[in-house]
C-alpha cells in the first residue's frame, strides 16, 4: 500500500469536504483495501465514512424503503421488511461474498465495487480502466468472465455486484450528497455509465460526491427471485444472474421486471423483453421469445459465448418459477 | 497514529502506521499469533475475528478504523484450560489436520451460531422470510467464507452441528 493520510468524518458534509482531490472514502473497506494492497488504487487520503449516521433502514412517506448508505449487507439481508416485501434483494445479498464480508460491506460500497477483470487486477498489464489509454489486455485474452452486453472496444469488463442487480429490478434510486451540501436523487438506471472510450468513468458521481442512501419504491407485490449461476455453489462471483419480479393477474402477466448480472458493465435491463411479457399468458413459447429478444443484442467474446445459452436457460427457469401456478 | 482497542477483554493502545490492517495489528503489534494470514485479500477466512460480536475478515480492515471496538480472537474464545464448546467439538470430531484454518473456522462458527439464533437467513434457506434450520446445507453455506486446504470440511460440519444441536436443546 502507498502511504495515505487518514481522517474520520463525523458528518456527511465533513466527508464530502475531505473527499475531493485524490481522496477516497472508505466504508467497509472490503473492496478498496483489496485494491490498495495491490496498488491498483493509491489515494493520498482515506476518509473514513464508516461511522456516519447513515446506518438506518426506514419507511418512506410513500411506503417504500430508505436504506442508509452505511447499512451493512448482512443487516439489510436480515431486515424484516426486506425479507417480507423485497425478498429478491435479500436473496441477492445472501448470494454474494461470504458472511464475514457481508458483515463489513455497505450499501454504498457494494454499488461502487470495481470489476473483477483479471487484467484490471494485474498492474503489469495494459488496462484502460486502471490506466486510461494503455489498452485492454482482456480483448483477445481470457474473457470467460467478461461482458456480452454494453461493452466497447476499449473495455469489456462486467460489474460484479449481486445487490445492484436486485436493486435494478426493484427500480431503486440513489441519493447523493455533493460537496457544498446539495442533495440529489437519481434512478439506478442513470447511475452507472457504459464504458465507451472512457472505461475509467463508471458512474455519474463527481469527486467528493457521497452516496447517502438507496431508496426503494413501495413494494410491487408479485413473486420475486434471484438466481445466480457460478463456478461453485458458494463464495464466487456470478457467471450470470437474473433478478425477477413478476406479478400475475387472472392468469396473465400483469407486471415483470427483470435485471441481469455478470453479463454487462452495469446491472442490465431490457424493457422490450418486459413489455413482450406484459399482459400475456405464461407459456414456454412466450418465454423462449423473450429470451430470444434479450439475447439478440448479445456480443460474445472468444471465451464467453456460453453465457448466451446460460443466460437463456436461467431467464426461462426464473420465468417458470415465478409463474408456476403450483408454487 | 494511536488507536484504542479492547482485545479479548484487555484495553490495548496501538501506535502504528494507518496502513496497518487489524490482522497485522493483532499479530505483529499485540503478538496474538492465533489469528492467521492466509490470502490477505478476504478470500480464505483464516483471519476471521469477532468485532463487536460480528465475524469479519481482519485482513480487509484497518486497525485505525476500529478505535474503541471490542475484538475477540481465538485466544479470547478459549485456551487449553478453558476450551469453548466449539473448540472441544473440533477436537472430538477431528475437525482439522494442519490446523492453519482452525482459529478462523472456530471464530467464524462462534458468530455463525449467533446469526442463526437471531433468525438470519442464508443462501441455503428456502424462503428468506422463514427461520433457518440446522442442516448440513445451512452450515456449509454459512461457513463458505472459511476455506480449509486440508479439506476437513465433513468433520468441521459435524463439530459445529453437535454444538448447534446442544444449544438448541438448552
Ligand atoms: C473474496 C470476495 C468475494 C466477493 N464476492 C462477491 C459476490 O459474490 N457478489 C458481490 O456482489 N460482491 C462480492 N464481493 C464484493 C463485496 O460485495 C464488496 O467488496 C463490498 O460490497 C464493498 O463494500 P464496502 O463497504 O466494503 O466498500 P469499500 O471497499 O469501503 O468501498 C468501495 C468503493 O466505494 C466507495 N464508497 C463506499 N461507500 C461510499 C459512499 N457512501 N459514497 C461514495 N463512495 C463510497 C469507496 O470510496 C470505494 O471506492 C466479494 C468481495 C471479496 C473480497
Ligand atoms: S476489460 Fe476493462 S478492466 Fe479488463 S483489461 Fe480491458 S479495460 Fe481493463
Ligand atoms: S487472510 Fe483474511 S481472508 Fe484470507
Ligand atoms: S486444517 Fe489445514 S487448512 Fe484446514
Coordinates of C-alpha atoms and ligand atoms in Angstrom, one line a residue:
Chain A
X1 CA 0.0 0.0 0.0
X2 CA 1.2 3.5 -0.7
X3 CA 1.1 5.9 2.3
X4 CA -2.1 8.0 2.9
X5 CA -3.4 10.4 5.4
X6 CA -6.3 9.0 7.4
X7 CA -9.2 11.1 8.7
X8 CA -12.6 10.0 10.1
X9 CA -15.6 12.1 9.1
X10 CA -18.2 12.9 11.7
X11 CA -20.8 14.2 9.3
X12 CA -21.7 13.8 5.6
X13 CA -20.7 17.5 4.9
X14 CA -17.3 16.9 6.6
X15 CA -16.9 13.8 4.4
X16 CA -17.7 15.5 1.1
X17 CA -15.4 18.4 2.0
X18 CA -12.5 16.0 2.7
X19 CA -13.4 13.6 -0.2
X20 CA -12.0 15.7 -3.1
X21 CA -8.6 15.8 -4.8
X22 CA -7.1 12.4 -4.7
X23 CA -9.0 11.2 -1.6
X24 CA -11.1 8.1 -1.3
X25 CA -14.0 7.3 1.0
X26 CA -13.6 4.1 2.9
X27 CA -16.8 2.4 4.2
X28 CA -16.5 -1.4 4.8
X29 CA -13.1 -1.4 3.1
X30 CA -13.6 -4.9 1.6
X31 CA -13.1 -3.8 -2.0
X32 CA -10.9 -0.6 -1.5
X33 CA -8.3 -2.2 0.7
X34 CA -8.1 -5.3 -1.6
X35 CA -7.2 -2.9 -4.4
X36 CA -5.0 -0.6 -2.3
X37 CA -2.8 -3.5 -1.2
X38 CA -2.2 -4.3 -4.9
X39 CA -1.6 -0.5 -5.6
X40 CA -4.4 -0.5 -8.2
X41 CA -5.8 2.4 -6.3
X42 CA -3.5 4.8 -4.5
X43 CA -5.4 7.5 -2.7
X44 CA -3.5 10.3 -0.9
X45 CA -6.2 10.5 1.8
X46 CA -8.6 8.0 3.2
X47 CA -11.8 9.5 4.5
X48 CA -13.4 7.0 6.9
X49 CA -17.2 7.3 6.5
X50 CA -17.9 4.1 8.4
X51 CA -19.2 5.9 11.4
X52 CA -21.5 8.3 9.7
X53 CA -25.1 8.2 11.0
X54 CA -26.3 6.6 7.8
X55 CA -26.9 3.0 9.0
X56 CA -30.7 3.1 9.4
X57 CA -33.4 1.4 7.3
X58 CA -36.7 3.3 7.5
X59 CA -40.0 3.5 5.7
X60 CA -40.5 6.4 3.3
X61 CA -43.7 8.5 3.3
X62 CA -44.7 6.8 0.0
X63 CA -44.5 3.4 1.6
X64 CA -41.1 2.4 0.2
X65 CA -37.8 1.9 2.0
X66 CA -34.9 4.2 2.6
X67 CA -31.7 2.2 3.1
X68 CA -28.8 4.3 4.6
X69 CA -25.5 4.0 2.7
X70 CA -23.8 2.6 5.7
X71 CA -26.2 -0.2 6.3
X72 CA -24.2 -3.5 6.2
X73 CA -25.1 -6.1 3.6
X74 CA -25.8 -8.6 6.4
X75 CA -28.2 -6.2 8.2
X76 CA -30.0 -5.4 5.0
X77 CA -30.4 -9.1 4.2
X78 CA -31.8 -9.8 7.7
X79 CA -34.2 -6.8 7.7
X80 CA -37.8 -8.0 8.2
X81 CA -39.3 -5.5 5.7
X82 CA -36.7 -6.5 3.1
X83 CA -37.3 -10.3 3.6
X84 CA -41.1 -9.8 3.5
X85 CA -41.6 -7.3 0.8
X86 CA -38.3 -7.2 -1.3
X87 CA -37.1 -10.8 -1.0
X88 CA -35.2 -10.6 -4.3
X89 CA -32.9 -8.1 -2.6
X90 CA -32.3 -10.3 0.5
X91 CA -31.6 -13.3 -1.8
X92 CA -29.1 -11.3 -4.0
X93 CA -27.2 -10.1 -0.9
X94 CA -27.1 -13.6 0.6
X95 CA -25.8 -15.0 -2.8
X96 CA -22.8 -12.6 -2.6
X97 CA -19.4 -12.8 -0.9
X98 CA -19.2 -14.5 2.5
X99 CA -20.9 -13.9 5.9
X100 CA -17.7 -12.2 7.1
X101 CA -17.6 -9.9 4.1
X102 CA -21.3 -9.1 4.3
X103 CA -20.8 -8.0 7.9
X104 CA -18.5 -5.2 6.7
X105 CA -19.7 -4.5 3.2
X106 CA -22.0 -1.5 3.0
X107 CA -24.9 -0.5 0.6
X108 CA -22.9 2.4 -0.9
X109 CA -19.6 0.4 -1.2
X110 CA -21.4 -2.5 -2.8
X111 CA -22.8 -0.3 -5.6
X112 CA -19.3 1.1 -6.2
X113 CA -17.2 -2.1 -6.1
X114 CA -14.9 -2.4 -9.0
X115 CA -14.7 -5.1 -11.7
X116 CA -13.1 -8.5 -11.2
X117 CA -11.4 -8.5 -14.6
X118 CA -8.1 -10.3 -14.2
X119 CA -6.2 -7.7 -16.1
X120 CA -7.6 -4.8 -14.1
X121 CA -6.1 -6.7 -11.1
X122 CA -2.6 -7.2 -12.7
X123 CA -0.7 -3.9 -12.7
X124 CA 1.8 -5.3 -15.2
X125 CA -1.0 -5.5 -17.9
X126 CA -2.4 -2.7 -20.0
X127 CA -5.9 -1.8 -18.9
X128 CA -7.9 1.2 -19.9
X129 CA -9.9 1.2 -16.8
X130 CA -6.9 1.2 -14.4
X131 CA -4.5 3.2 -16.7
X132 CA -6.6 5.2 -19.2
X133 CA -5.2 4.9 -22.8
X134 CA -2.9 1.9 -22.0
X135 CA -5.1 -0.6 -24.0
X136 CA -7.2 -3.6 -23.0
X137 CA -5.5 -6.8 -22.4
X138 CA -8.7 -8.7 -21.9
X139 CA -9.8 -8.3 -25.6
X140 CA -8.4 -11.3 -27.3
X141 CA -7.2 -12.6 -23.9
X142 CA -9.0 -14.8 -21.3
X143 CA -12.6 -13.5 -21.5
X144 CA -14.6 -16.1 -19.6
X145 CA -15.9 -13.6 -17.1
X146 CA -16.5 -10.7 -19.5
X147 CA -19.5 -8.9 -20.8
X148 CA -21.9 -9.9 -23.6
X149 CA -23.9 -6.6 -23.4
X150 CA -22.8 -3.0 -23.3
X151 CA -19.1 -3.5 -23.8
X152 CA -16.9 -1.3 -26.0
X153 CA -13.7 -1.8 -28.0
X154 CA -12.0 -0.1 -25.0
X155 CA -13.3 -2.3 -22.2
X156 CA -15.3 -5.5 -21.9
X157 CA -15.4 -5.8 -18.1
X158 CA -18.5 -6.7 -16.1
X159 CA -19.9 -5.2 -12.9
X160 CA -19.7 -7.8 -10.2
X161 CA -22.4 -6.8 -7.7
X162 CA -25.3 -9.1 -7.0
X163 CA -27.1 -6.5 -4.8
X164 CA -27.1 -3.9 -7.6
X165 CA -28.9 -6.4 -9.9
X166 CA -31.8 -6.8 -7.5
X167 CA -31.9 -3.0 -6.9
X168 CA -32.1 -2.5 -10.7
X169 CA -35.1 -4.9 -10.9
X170 CA -36.7 -3.0 -8.0
X171 CA -36.4 0.4 -9.7
X172 CA -34.2 1.7 -6.8
X173 CA -32.9 5.3 -6.6
X174 CA -29.6 6.5 -5.3
X175 CA -29.4 9.6 -3.0
X176 CA -26.2 11.6 -3.3
X177 CA -24.8 14.5 -1.3
X178 CA -22.4 16.7 -3.1
X179 CA -19.7 18.9 -1.5
X180 CA -21.4 22.2 -0.6
X181 CA -24.4 20.1 0.6
X182 CA -26.7 19.8 -2.5
X183 CA -28.7 16.5 -2.3
X184 CA -29.9 14.8 -5.5
X185 CA -31.7 11.6 -6.2
X186 CA -31.2 9.6 -9.4
X187 CA -32.6 6.3 -10.6
X188 CA -30.1 3.5 -10.6
X189 CA -30.7 3.2 -14.3
X190 CA -28.9 6.6 -14.6
X191 CA -26.2 6.0 -12.0
X192 CA -23.8 3.8 -14.0
X193 CA -22.3 4.8 -17.3
X194 CA -21.3 2.5 -20.1
X195 CA -17.5 2.2 -20.8
X196 CA -17.5 3.8 -24.3
X197 CA -14.0 5.3 -24.7
X198 CA -13.7 6.3 -21.0
X199 CA -14.0 3.0 -19.1
X200 CA -12.3 4.5 -16.1
X201 CA -15.5 6.5 -15.6
X202 CA -18.1 4.1 -14.2
X203 CA -20.8 6.3 -12.6
X204 CA -22.1 9.8 -12.8
X205 CA -20.6 10.7 -9.4
X206 CA -18.2 13.6 -9.2
X207 CA -15.2 13.8 -6.8
X208 CA -16.5 14.3 -3.2
X209 CA -20.0 13.0 -4.0
X210 CA -21.2 10.8 -1.2
X211 CA -23.9 8.2 -1.5
X212 CA -26.2 8.8 1.5
X213 CA -29.0 6.3 0.8
X214 CA -30.7 3.9 -1.6
X215 CA -34.4 4.3 -1.9
X216 CA -36.9 1.6 -2.9
X217 CA -40.3 2.4 -4.2
X218 CA -43.3 0.8 -2.4
X219 CA -43.4 -3.0 -2.9
X220 CA -44.7 -4.0 -6.3
X221 CA -46.2 -7.3 -5.0
X222 CA -45.9 -10.4 -7.1
X223 CA -43.3 -13.1 -6.8
X224 CA -39.6 -12.4 -6.6
X225 CA -36.4 -14.4 -7.0
X226 CA -32.7 -14.0 -7.5
X227 CA -31.0 -16.8 -9.4
X228 CA -27.2 -16.8 -9.6
X229 CA -25.1 -19.3 -11.6
X230 CA -21.4 -19.6 -10.6
X231 CA -18.4 -21.9 -10.8
X232 CA -19.0 -23.2 -7.3
X233 CA -22.0 -23.4 -5.1
X234 CA -21.0 -20.5 -2.8
X235 CA -18.5 -17.7 -2.3
X236 CA -18.0 -17.0 -6.0
X237 CA -19.0 -14.2 -8.4
X238 CA -21.8 -14.7 -10.9
X239 CA -21.2 -16.0 -14.3
X240 CA -24.8 -14.9 -15.0
X241 CA -27.6 -14.0 -12.7
X242 CA -31.2 -13.0 -13.0
X243 CA -33.3 -10.9 -10.6
X244 CA -37.0 -11.3 -11.4
X245 CA -40.2 -9.7 -10.1
X246 CA -43.4 -11.0 -11.7
X247 CA -47.0 -10.3 -10.8
X248 CA -49.8 -12.4 -12.3
X249 CA -53.4 -11.3 -12.6
X250 CA -56.1 -13.7 -13.8
X251 CA -53.6 -16.0 -15.4
X252 CA -51.7 -13.2 -17.3
X253 CA -48.5 -11.4 -16.5
X254 CA -49.5 -8.0 -15.1
X255 CA -46.0 -6.9 -14.4
X256 CA -42.5 -8.2 -15.0
X257 CA -39.2 -6.5 -14.1
X258 CA -36.0 -8.4 -14.9
X259 CA -32.4 -7.5 -14.4
X260 CA -29.3 -9.4 -15.3
X261 CA -25.9 -9.7 -13.6
X262 CA -22.5 -11.0 -14.7
X263 CA -23.2 -10.0 -18.4
X264 CA -22.6 -6.3 -18.7
X265 CA -20.6 -3.3 -17.3
X266 CA -23.6 -2.5 -15.1
X267 CA -26.7 -4.3 -14.0
X268 CA -28.5 -5.0 -17.3
X269 CA -32.2 -4.5 -18.0
X270 CA -34.1 -4.7 -21.3
X271 CA -37.5 -3.0 -21.2
X272 CA -38.5 -4.5 -24.6
X273 CA -38.3 -8.0 -23.1
X274 CA -40.5 -6.9 -20.2
X275 CA -43.2 -5.4 -22.5
X276 CA -43.3 -8.6 -24.6
X277 CA -44.3 -10.4 -21.4
X278 CA -46.9 -7.8 -20.3
X279 CA -50.5 -9.0 -20.4
X280 CA -49.6 -12.3 -21.9
X281 CA -50.3 -15.8 -20.6
X282 CA -47.2 -17.6 -19.4
X283 CA -46.1 -20.3 -21.8
X284 CA -42.9 -22.0 -22.9
X285 CA -43.2 -20.3 -26.3
X286 CA -43.5 -16.8 -24.8
X287 CA -40.5 -17.3 -22.6
X288 CA -38.4 -18.6 -25.5
X289 CA -39.4 -15.5 -27.4
X290 CA -38.5 -13.2 -24.5
X291 CA -35.1 -14.9 -24.2
X292 CA -34.5 -14.6 -28.0
X293 CA -35.3 -10.8 -27.7
X294 CA -32.9 -10.4 -24.8
X295 CA -30.1 -12.3 -26.4
X296 CA -30.5 -10.7 -29.9
X297 CA -28.2 -7.9 -28.7
X298 CA -25.5 -10.2 -27.2
X299 CA -22.0 -9.8 -28.5
X300 CA -19.8 -12.6 -27.1
X301 CA -16.0 -12.6 -26.8
X302 CA -13.7 -15.5 -27.5
X303 CA -14.4 -17.5 -24.3
X304 CA -17.8 -16.4 -23.1
X305 CA -20.4 -17.5 -25.7
X306 CA -21.5 -20.0 -23.1
X307 CA -23.1 -17.0 -21.3
X308 CA -25.7 -16.7 -24.1
X309 CA -27.1 -20.2 -23.6
X310 CA -26.6 -20.0 -19.8
X311 CA -28.5 -16.7 -19.5
X312 CA -31.2 -18.0 -21.8
X313 CA -31.8 -21.1 -19.6
X314 CA -31.5 -19.1 -16.4
X315 CA -34.1 -16.5 -17.6
X316 CA -36.5 -19.2 -18.7
X317 CA -36.0 -21.0 -15.3
X318 CA -36.8 -17.8 -13.4
X319 CA -39.9 -17.1 -15.5
X320 CA -41.1 -20.6 -15.0
X321 CA -40.5 -20.4 -11.2
X322 CA -42.3 -17.0 -10.9
X323 CA -45.3 -18.0 -13.0
X324 CA -45.7 -21.6 -11.9
X325 CA -49.3 -22.0 -10.7
X326 CA -48.3 -24.8 -8.3
X327 CA -45.9 -22.8 -6.3
Chain B
X1 CA -1.3 7.1 14.9
X2 CA -2.9 5.9 18.2
X3 CA -5.8 3.5 18.3
X4 CA -7.5 2.2 21.4
X5 CA -8.8 -1.4 21.1
X6 CA -10.4 -3.7 23.6
X7 CA -8.8 -7.1 22.7
X8 CA -10.1 -10.2 24.5
X9 CA -11.3 -8.0 27.3
X10 CA -8.0 -6.1 27.7
X11 CA -7.5 -2.4 26.8
X12 CA -4.7 -2.0 24.3
X13 CA -3.2 1.1 22.8
X14 CA -1.7 0.7 19.4
X15 CA 0.7 3.2 17.8
X16 CA 1.0 2.1 14.2
X17 CA 1.0 3.4 10.6
X18 CA -2.6 3.9 9.4
X19 CA -1.9 1.3 6.7
X20 CA -1.7 -1.4 9.4
X21 CA -4.6 -3.9 9.0
X22 CA -6.4 -5.2 12.0
X23 CA -4.8 -8.6 11.2
X24 CA -1.3 -7.2 11.2
X25 CA -2.0 -5.2 14.4
X26 CA -3.1 -8.4 16.2
X27 CA -0.2 -10.5 15.1
X28 CA 2.7 -8.0 14.8
X29 CA 1.9 -5.5 17.5
X30 CA -0.1 -7.4 20.0
X31 CA 1.6 -10.7 19.4
X32 CA -1.6 -12.7 19.3
X33 CA -0.5 -15.2 16.7
X34 CA -3.7 -17.3 16.8
X35 CA -5.3 -15.3 14.0
X36 CA -3.8 -16.5 10.7
X37 CA -2.9 -14.8 7.5
X38 CA -3.9 -16.9 4.5
X39 CA -4.6 -14.8 1.4
X40 CA -4.6 -11.3 2.9
X41 CA -7.4 -10.5 0.4
X42 CA -10.7 -11.6 2.0
X43 CA -10.7 -14.9 0.1
X44 CA -10.0 -17.6 2.7
X45 CA -11.3 -16.7 6.2
X46 CA -8.1 -17.7 8.1
X47 CA -8.0 -14.2 9.6
X48 CA -11.6 -14.2 10.9
X49 CA -12.1 -12.5 14.3
X50 CA -15.1 -11.0 16.1
X51 CA -15.6 -7.2 16.2
X52 CA -18.3 -6.0 18.5
X53 CA -19.7 -9.6 18.3
X54 CA -19.6 -9.9 14.5
X55 CA -17.3 -12.1 12.4
X56 CA -15.2 -10.2 9.9
X57 CA -12.0 -10.7 7.9
X58 CA -9.4 -8.8 9.8
X59 CA -7.1 -8.6 6.7
X60 CA -9.6 -6.3 4.9
X61 CA -9.9 -3.7 7.6
X62 CA -7.6 -1.1 9.0
X63 CA -6.8 -1.2 12.7
X64 CA -7.3 2.6 13.0
X65 CA -10.9 2.2 11.8
X66 CA -11.6 0.2 15.0
X67 CA -10.9 2.8 17.7
X68 CA -13.0 1.8 20.7
X69 CA -14.1 -1.5 19.3
X70 CA -14.2 -4.8 21.1
X71 CA -12.2 -7.5 19.3
X72 CA -12.3 -11.2 20.2
X73 CA -9.6 -13.5 18.7
X74 CA -9.2 -17.3 19.1
X75 CA -7.1 -16.6 22.3
X76 CA -10.2 -14.9 23.7
X77 CA -12.6 -17.7 22.8
X78 CA -10.7 -20.2 25.0
X79 CA -7.3 -21.6 25.9
X80 CA -6.0 -25.1 26.7
X81 CA -7.6 -24.9 30.2
X82 CA -10.9 -23.4 29.3
X83 CA -11.8 -24.6 25.8
X84 CA -15.1 -23.4 24.4
X85 CA -17.8 -26.0 23.4
X86 CA -16.8 -25.5 19.7
X87 CA -13.1 -25.9 20.4
X88 CA -13.9 -29.2 22.3
X89 CA -16.1 -30.3 19.5
X90 CA -13.4 -29.7 16.9
X91 CA -11.0 -31.9 18.9
X92 CA -13.6 -34.6 19.4
X93 CA -14.6 -34.7 15.7
X94 CA -11.1 -34.3 14.4
X95 CA -12.1 -31.0 12.7
X96 CA -8.7 -30.2 11.4
X97 CA -5.5 -31.6 10.0
X98 CA -2.7 -29.0 9.8
X99 CA -4.8 -26.6 11.9
X100 CA -4.0 -23.4 10.0
X101 CA -7.6 -22.6 9.1
X102 CA -8.9 -23.7 12.6
X103 CA -8.8 -20.4 14.5
X104 CA -10.7 -18.7 11.7
X105 CA -13.1 -21.6 11.5
X106 CA -13.9 -21.5 15.2
X107 CA -14.2 -17.7 15.4
X108 CA -16.5 -17.8 12.4
X109 CA -18.6 -20.7 13.7
X110 CA -18.9 -19.0 17.1
X111 CA -20.5 -15.9 15.4
X112 CA -22.4 -18.0 12.9
X113 CA -24.4 -19.8 15.7
X114 CA -25.5 -16.4 17.0
X115 CA -26.6 -15.4 13.5
X116 CA -28.8 -18.5 13.3
X117 CA -30.1 -17.7 16.7
X118 CA -31.0 -14.2 15.6
X119 CA -33.0 -15.8 12.7
X120 CA -30.8 -14.6 9.8
X121 CA -31.5 -16.5 6.6
X122 CA -28.7 -17.7 4.3
X123 CA -28.4 -18.6 0.6
X124 CA -29.4 -22.1 1.7
X125 CA -32.6 -21.1 3.4
X126 CA -35.6 -21.8 1.1
X127 CA -37.6 -18.7 2.0
X128 CA -35.6 -15.8 3.3
X129 CA -38.6 -14.8 5.4
X130 CA -38.7 -18.1 7.3
X131 CA -36.5 -19.3 10.1
X132 CA -33.3 -21.2 9.1
X133 CA -32.9 -24.9 10.0
X134 CA -29.8 -26.6 11.3
X135 CA -28.9 -28.7 8.3
X136 CA -25.6 -29.7 6.7
X137 CA -26.5 -27.4 3.7
X138 CA -27.1 -24.4 6.0
X139 CA -23.9 -24.9 7.9
X140 CA -21.8 -25.4 4.7
X141 CA -23.3 -22.3 3.1
X142 CA -22.8 -20.2 6.2
X143 CA -19.2 -21.4 6.6
X144 CA -18.3 -21.0 2.9
X145 CA -16.1 -17.9 3.8
X146 CA -13.7 -20.3 5.6
X147 CA -11.6 -22.4 3.3
X148 CA -9.7 -25.5 4.6
X149 CA -6.8 -26.5 2.4
X150 CA -6.8 -29.9 4.1
X151 CA -10.4 -30.3 3.3
X152 CA -11.5 -31.2 6.9
X153 CA -15.0 -30.0 6.0
X154 CA -17.1 -33.0 6.9
X155 CA -15.6 -33.1 10.4
X156 CA -15.8 -29.4 10.8
X157 CA -19.5 -29.6 10.0
X158 CA -20.1 -32.5 12.4
X159 CA -18.4 -30.5 15.2
X160 CA -20.5 -27.4 14.5
X161 CA -23.7 -29.4 14.2
X162 CA -23.1 -31.1 17.5
X163 CA -22.6 -27.7 19.3
X164 CA -25.6 -26.2 17.5
X165 CA -27.8 -29.1 18.5
X166 CA -26.7 -28.8 22.1
X167 CA -27.5 -25.1 22.0
X168 CA -31.0 -25.7 20.7
X169 CA -31.7 -28.2 23.5
X170 CA -30.5 -25.9 26.2
Ligands
LIG1 C1 -13.4 -12.7 -1.7 C2 -14.6 -11.7 -2.1 C3 -15.7 -12.3 -2.7 C4 -16.8 -11.4 -3.0 N1 -17.9 -11.9 -3.6 C5 -18.9 -11.1 -4.0 C6 -20.0 -11.6 -4.7 O1 -20.2 -12.8 -4.9 N2 -21.0 -10.7 -5.0 C7 -20.9 -9.4 -4.8 O2 -21.8 -8.7 -5.1 N3 -19.8 -8.9 -4.2 C8 -18.8 -9.7 -3.8 N4 -17.7 -9.2 -3.2 C9 -17.5 -7.7 -3.1 C10 -18.2 -7.1 -1.9 O3 -19.6 -7.2 -2.0 C11 -17.7 -5.6 -1.9 O4 -16.3 -5.7 -1.6 C12 -18.4 -4.8 -0.9 O5 -19.8 -4.8 -1.2 C13 -17.9 -3.4 -0.9 O6 -18.5 -2.6 0.1 P1 -17.6 -1.8 1.2 O7 -18.5 -1.1 2.1 O8 -16.6 -2.7 1.8 O9 -16.8 -0.8 0.2 P2 -15.4 -0.1 0.3 O10 -14.3 -1.1 0.0 O11 -15.3 0.6 1.6 O12 -15.6 0.9 -0.9 C14 -15.7 0.6 -2.2 C15 -15.7 1.8 -3.1 O13 -16.9 2.6 -2.8 C16 -16.6 3.9 -2.4 N5 -17.6 4.2 -1.4 C17 -18.0 3.4 -0.4 N6 -19.1 4.0 0.2 C18 -19.4 5.1 -0.4 C19 -20.4 6.2 -0.3 N7 -21.3 6.1 0.7 N8 -20.4 7.2 -1.1 C20 -19.4 7.3 -2.1 N9 -18.5 6.4 -2.3 C21 -18.4 5.3 -1.5 C22 -15.2 3.8 -1.9 O14 -14.5 5.1 -2.0 C23 -14.6 2.8 -2.8 O15 -14.2 3.4 -4.0 C24 -16.6 -10.0 -2.8 C25 -15.5 -9.5 -2.2 C26 -14.5 -10.3 -1.8 C27 -13.2 -9.8 -1.2
LIG2 S1 -11.8 -5.4 -19.9 FE1 -11.7 -3.3 -19.0 S2 -11.0 -3.8 -16.9 FE2 -10.4 -5.6 -18.2 S3 -8.4 -5.2 -19.1 FE3 -9.9 -4.4 -20.5 S4 -10.0 -2.2 -20.0 FE4 -9.2 -3.2 -18.2
LIG3 S1 -6.3 -13.8 5.3 FE1 -8.1 -12.6 5.5 S2 -9.5 -13.8 4.3 FE2 -7.6 -14.8 3.9
LIG4 S1 -6.9 -28.0 8.7 FE1 -5.3 -27.5 7.3 S2 -6.3 -25.8 6.3 FE2 -7.9 -26.5 7.5

